[in-house]
C-alpha positions as semicolon CSV with decimal commas, in nm:
position;residue;x (nm);y (nm);z (nm)
1;G;8,268;4,351;5,304
2;I;7,905;4,307;5,441
3;S;7,604;4,457;5,364
4;G;7,292;4,499;5,491
5;D;7,032;4,670;5,746
6;Y;7,142;4,691;6,124
7;E;6,949;4,782;6,471
8;Y;7,237;4,832;6,758
9;E;7,313;5,159;6,984
10;H;7,576;5,435;6,876
11;D;7,689;5,628;7,213
12;G;7,409;5,444;7,371
13;V;7,114;5,615;7,156
14;P;6,963;5,319;6,956
15;T;7,042;5,336;6,625
16;Y;6,930;5,199;6,222
17;G;7,220;5,168;5,993
18;S;7,222;5,051;5,629
19;S;7,569;4,960;5,450
20;A;7,666;4,861;5,066
21;I;7,991;4,760;4,946
22;V;8,123;4,981;4,662
23;K;8,255;4,812;4,395
24;G;8,617;4,895;4,295
25;P;8,744;5,013;4,600
26;A;8,708;4,801;4,935
27;W;8,495;5,064;5,057
28;T;8,186;5,014;5,314
29;V;7,985;5,338;5,291
30;L;7,704;5,352;5,596
31;V;7,421;5,552;5,702
32;Q;7,287;5,499;6,054
33;Q;6,999;5,740;6,173
34;D;6,848;5,731;6,560
35;E;6,589;5,513;6,608
36;R;6,332;5,839;6,670
37;S;6,433;6,014;6,372
38;A;6,386;5,718;6,172
39;L;6,019;5,648;6,313
40;V;5,879;6,003;6,283
41;P;5,718;5,949;5,969
42;V;5,554;5,587;6,082
43;V;5,454;5,759;6,379
44;S;5,305;6,060;6,164
45;T;5,147;5,776;5,925
46;W;4,971;5,562;6,199
47;G;4,809;5,875;6,387
48;T;4,632;5,987;6,048
49;I;4,541;5,628;6,025
50;A;4,432;5,645;6,407
51;T;4,224;5,963;6,288
52;I;4,089;5,904;5,997
53;V;3,977;5,537;6,181
54;V;3,798;5,757;6,503
55;L;3,606;5,967;6,248
56;A;3,495;5,645;6,046
57;A;3,367;5,515;6,344
58;A;3,195;5,762;6,460
59;A;3,004;5,893;6,104
60;A;2,899;5,525;6,137
61;V;2,720;5,538;6,508
62;L;2,593;5,846;6,371
63;T;2,461;5,676;6,067
64;S;2,317;5,403;6,267
65;L;2,144;5,567;6,499
66;L;2,024;5,806;6,226
67;L;1,875;5,489;6,049
68;A;1,737;5,364;6,395
69;R;1,570;5,664;6,435
70;D;1,429;5,642;6,055
71;M;1,309;5,304;6,101
72;S;1,145;5,281;6,473
73;G;0,875;5,548;6,340
74;P;0,801;5,378;6,061
75;L;0,827;5,000;6,183
76;S;0,649;5,130;6,511
77;A;0,350;5,251;6,280
78;L;0,353;4,910;6,130
79;A;0,338;4,759;6,436
80;D;0,019;4,972;6,531
81;A;-0,140;4,892;6,210
82;A;-0,079;4,522;6,236
83;E;-0,259;4,521;6,554
84;A;-0,571;4,739;6,494
85;V;-0,597;4,490;6,205
86;E;-0,565;4,179;6,409
87;G;-0,842;4,358;6,658
88;G;-1,126;4,416;6,381
89;D;-1,035;4,760;6,216
90;Y;-0,982;4,694;5,861
91;E;-0,948;5,032;5,803
92;V;-0,647;5,126;5,903
93;R;-0,352;5,243;5,699
94;V;-0,003;5,272;5,726
95;R;0,182;5,611;5,543
96;A;0,454;5,577;5,314
97;A;0,805;5,541;5,405
98;R;1,114;5,639;5,332
99;L;1,331;5,321;5,323
100;I;1,187;5,036;5,037
101;E;1,143;4,710;5,239
102;I;0,907;4,932;5,532
103;D;0,701;5,033;5,260
104;T;0,641;4,757;5,068
105;L;0,574;4,567;5,393
106;G;0,276;4,883;5,488
107;H;0,148;4,855;5,135
108;A;0,119;4,460;5,152
109;L;-0,083;4,536;5,508
110;N;-0,284;4,823;5,336
111;R;-0,409;4,547;5,076
112;M;-0,436;4,221;5,332
113;A;-0,658;4,526;5,532
114;E;-0,884;4,625;5,240
115;A;-0,892;4,246;5,117
116;V;-1,010;4,082;5,496
117;R;-1,253;4,418;5,460
118;D;-1,416;4,301;5,103
119;R;-1,439;3,982;5,250
120;E;-1,566;4,084;5,570
121;T;-1,832;4,275;5,386
122;E;-1,942;3,975;5,159
123;L;-2,010;3,801;5,431
124;L;-2,234;4,046;5,608
125;D;-2,417;4,093;5,324
126;S;-2,467;3,725;5,226
127;R;-2,495;3,642;5,592
128;N;-2,826;3,939;5,556
129;R;-2,928;3,805;5,190
130;L;-2,952;3,418;5,371
131;A;-3,157;3,553;5,649
132;A;-3,395;3,764;5,427
133;E;-3,466;3,446;5,229
134;S;-3,486;3,235;5,535
135;E;-3,760;3,450;5,672
136;A;-3,892;3,475;5,328
137;K;-3,928;3,036;5,296
138;A;-4,029;3,085;5,656
139;A;-4,323;3,276;5,552
140;V;-4,365;3,070;5,235
141;I;-4,446;2,731;5,435
142;A;-4,658;2,914;5,740
143;R;-4,823;2,986;5,395
144;L;-4,880;2,693;5,254
145;G;-4,941;2,550;5,556
146;A;-5,240;2,788;5,579
147;M;-5,350;2,693;5,211
148;S;-5,287;2,326;5,251
149;A;-5,548;2,369;5,589
150;E;-5,752;2,566;5,414
151;L;-5,750;2,322;5,091
152;A;-5,864;2,032;5,315
153;A;-6,145;2,253;5,422
154;A;-6,259;2,371;5,117
155;E;-6,225;2,000;4,996
156;E;-6,456;1,852;5,270
157;R;-6,700;2,185;5,182
158;E;-6,657;2,085;4,798
159;R;-6,796;1,724;4,943
160;R;-7,037;1,816;5,109
161;H;-7,170;2,055;4,863
162;L;-7,130;1,793;4,556
163;A;-7,342;1,542;4,819
164;E;-7,618;1,791;4,907
165;E;-7,636;1,858;4,500
166;L;-7,625;1,516;4,409
167;H;-7,935;1,477;4,724
168;D;-8,113;1,750;4,627
169;R;-8,093;1,771;4,253
170;V;-8,085;1,419;4,136
171;S;-8,151;1,154;4,442
172;Q;-8,489;1,332;4,501
173;I;-8,585;1,330;4,128
174;L;-8,497;0,987;4,112
175;A;-8,675;0,874;4,429
176;V;-9,009;1,082;4,258
177;A;-8,955;0,876;3,925
178;R;-8,912;0,532;4,139
179;M;-9,246;0,637;4,327
180;R;-9,462;0,719;4,027
181;L;-9,311;0,429;3,866
182;G;-9,383;0,191;4,178
183;I;-9,776;0,382;4,039
184;A;-9,780;0,306;3,694
185;R;-9,704;-0,075;3,823
186;S;-10,033;-0,094;4,074
187;F;-10,260;-0,013;3,844
188;G;-10,209;-0,376;3,670
189;E;-10,198;-0,206;3,293
190;P;-9,899;0,058;3,185
191;D;-9,995;0,447;3,278
192;S;-9,905;0,563;2,966
193;E;-9,929;0,956;3,141
194;G;-9,743;0,813;3,437
195;L;-9,458;0,672;3,242
196;D;-9,442;0,967;3,070
197;G;-9,355;1,167;3,375
198;V;-9,101;0,906;3,512
199;D;-8,965;0,934;3,178
200;A;-8,977;1,375;3,202
201;L;-8,809;1,249;3,558
202;L;-8,555;1,083;3,481
203;G;-8,481;1,347;3,172
204;E;-8,453;1,596;3,443
205;A;-8,259;1,384;3,628
206;I;-8,026;1,347;3,337
207;A;-7,998;1,696;3,293
208;E;-7,886;1,772;3,659
209;S;-7,621;1,511;3,614
210;R;-7,448;1,654;3,359
211;A;-7,515;1,983;3,509
212;I;-7,297;1,889;3,789
213;T;-7,030;1,686;3,612
214;G;-6,960;2,002;3,365
215;E;-6,934;2,185;3,693
216;L;-6,653;1,969;3,817
217;A;-6,518;1,910;3,469
218;S;-6,600;2,071;3,145
219;T;-6,663;1,836;2,895
220;A;-6,673;2,176;2,659
221;L;-6,276;2,206;2,698
222;Y;-6,213;1,863;2,650
223;E;-6,472;1,788;2,314
224;L;-6,458;2,140;2,212
225;G;-6,125;2,321;2,345
226;L;-6,033;2,606;2,540
227;G;-6,226;2,929;2,269
228;P;-6,557;2,714;2,314
229;A;-6,570;2,628;2,689
230;L;-6,485;2,986;2,788
231;A;-6,755;3,123;2,560
232;E;-7,014;2,862;2,715
233;T;-6,856;2,980;3,064
234;C;-7,014;3,371;2,954
235;E;-7,284;3,240;2,827
236;K;-7,340;3,022;3,182
237;V;-7,287;3,302;3,368
238;T;-7,518;3,569;3,199
239;A;-7,809;3,308;3,189
240;Q;-7,750;3,201;3,556
241;S;-7,676;3,561;3,719
242;G;-7,807;3,832;3,472
243;L;-7,433;3,939;3,412
244;T;-7,384;4,053;3,066
245;V;-7,015;3,903;2,970
246;E;-6,867;4,085;2,712
247;C;-6,603;3,748;2,534
248;A;-6,344;3,853;2,253
249;L;-6,168;3,526;2,238
250;P;-5,910;3,528;1,895
251;G;-5,982;3,238;1,640
252;D;-5,758;2,929;1,753
253;L;-5,692;2,904;2,133
254;E;-5,506;2,517;2,039
255;C;-5,132;2,654;2,059
256;V;-5,243;2,730;2,409
257;P;-5,017;2,423;2,600
258;D;-5,246;2,191;2,769
259;D;-5,180;2,210;3,113
260;A;-5,241;2,577;3,095
261;K;-5,614;2,515;2,926
262;P;-5,780;2,390;3,232
263;I;-5,620;2,683;3,475
264;L;-5,732;2,959;3,236
265;L;-6,095;2,865;3,257
266;R;-6,080;2,784;3,561
267;A;-5,929;3,152;3,606
268;A;-6,238;3,294;3,427
269;R;-6,505;3,088;3,628
270;E;-6,295;3,262;3,931
271;M;-6,290;3,578;3,826
272;L;-6,635;3,626;3,647
273;A;-6,774;3,469;4,039
274;N;-6,651;3,739;4,225
275;V;-6,787;3,966;4,011
276;V;-7,139;3,883;3,988
277;K;-7,032;3,911;4,417
278;H;-6,878;4,200;4,468
279;A;-6,855;4,444;4,147
280;D;-7,221;4,552;4,202
281;T;-7,274;4,563;3,824
282;T;-7,474;4,441;3,565
283;S;-7,231;4,417;3,252
284;A;-6,810;4,261;3,253
285;S;-6,628;4,168;2,976
286;L;-6,389;3,826;2,914
287;S;-6,098;3,900;2,694
288;V;-5,805;3,678;2,586
289;S;-5,514;3,765;2,322
290;L;-5,171;3,588;2,267
291;M;-4,834;3,796;2,250
292;D;-4,454;3,743;2,242
293;G;-4,536;3,360;2,346
294;C;-4,792;3,433;2,652
295;V;-5,118;3,414;2,673
296;L;-5,346;3,721;2,816
297;L;-5,672;3,598;2,996
298;T;-5,857;3,981;3,098
299;V;-6,157;4,003;3,296
300;A;-6,306;4,326;3,361
301;D;-6,618;4,517;3,474
302;D;-6,733;4,901;3,531
303;G;-6,882;4,806;3,939
304;V;-6,760;4,942;4,239
305;G;-6,389;4,829;4,241
306;F;-6,152;4,811;4,541
307;D;-5,814;4,894;4,676
308;A;-5,582;4,684;4,511
309;S;-5,354;4,682;4,831
310;E;-5,621;4,595;5,076
311;A;-5,728;4,344;4,846
312;A;-5,385;4,127;4,859
313;D;-5,401;4,091;5,275
314;H;-5,772;3,909;5,241
315;E;-5,734;3,744;4,931
316;G;-5,961;3,425;4,974
317;F;-5,860;3,089;4,881
318;G;-6,039;3,137;4,575
319;L;-5,774;3,352;4,464
320;A;-5,508;3,208;4,669
321;S;-5,518;2,868;4,520
322;L;-5,559;3,025;4,186
323;R;-5,249;3,226;4,240
324;E;-5,116;2,951;4,308
325;R;-5,162;2,756;4,001
326;V;-5,091;3,023;3,739
327;V;-4,765;3,056;3,915
328;H;-4,719;2,697;3,916
329;I;-4,717;2,680;3,549
330;G;-4,453;3,000;3,517
331;G;-4,779;3,311;3,523
332;S;-4,846;3,530;3,705
333;L;-5,190;3,662;3,818
334;K;-5,232;4,044;3,856
């Protein structure tokens, strides 16, 4: 009257059994089987599972070895490239790898090396440019120092020259006039002839004073304008040196800025003086033209000429000073 599963020994053999009650008659059905026979399927299943586990483990180990081999090479190359970049070699590059992560790292390292290389190139160019600018500024400072010294010397020469001109051309005339005036007074009565001589001497002194004043600052420039002042300069050069100067001027030069007018007049005087001193010719030309908001003053001659490249290395104070003045107002001298 009992049903269920049993484990017991039957004739000394471990046995599994199962019983069930049959409804109706009072029967009980008992099915039994020894343990070894019963466990054959289980043992077979576990053996299969063990085999599968061993094969899976072997496959995992093999896959790990293959992955390690595939990773070790690119990682080693990546480490070598990083060490090279750290050492300053920005041309090193990492080859493409099969693993996406390592390949991404390689591309990032390559971009970093290129960026550092480009920045280093920019910094080197900047350093070279700053060095060149520093040398240029040092040269300009040295040139300005030399010009300052020359300017002081030129100023002293001009002071001495002006003193000599006043002494020789004005003071002596006034001294003679005074002497003649004293003689005229000594006669008791006015000596008309002596007074006429004194008047002539005083007129000469006035003329010389005006001439010296005109040499220092052009009266024509401030009273009549740039065009008449340039024309007067050409006439004076012709009268004083015999150099025939052909003057070609536009109708109206009053559009020229006021700060440029005295510099243009000085340029004309300086260049014509150079023609007289060095050109070995009897004719020259001075012309002024207006174009595109600029003033072009040209002095030319048909004399012996010169080597411009050599002249630039031995430029006198007159032209050097003139060049600086022209550059200061935004122009150039060639």
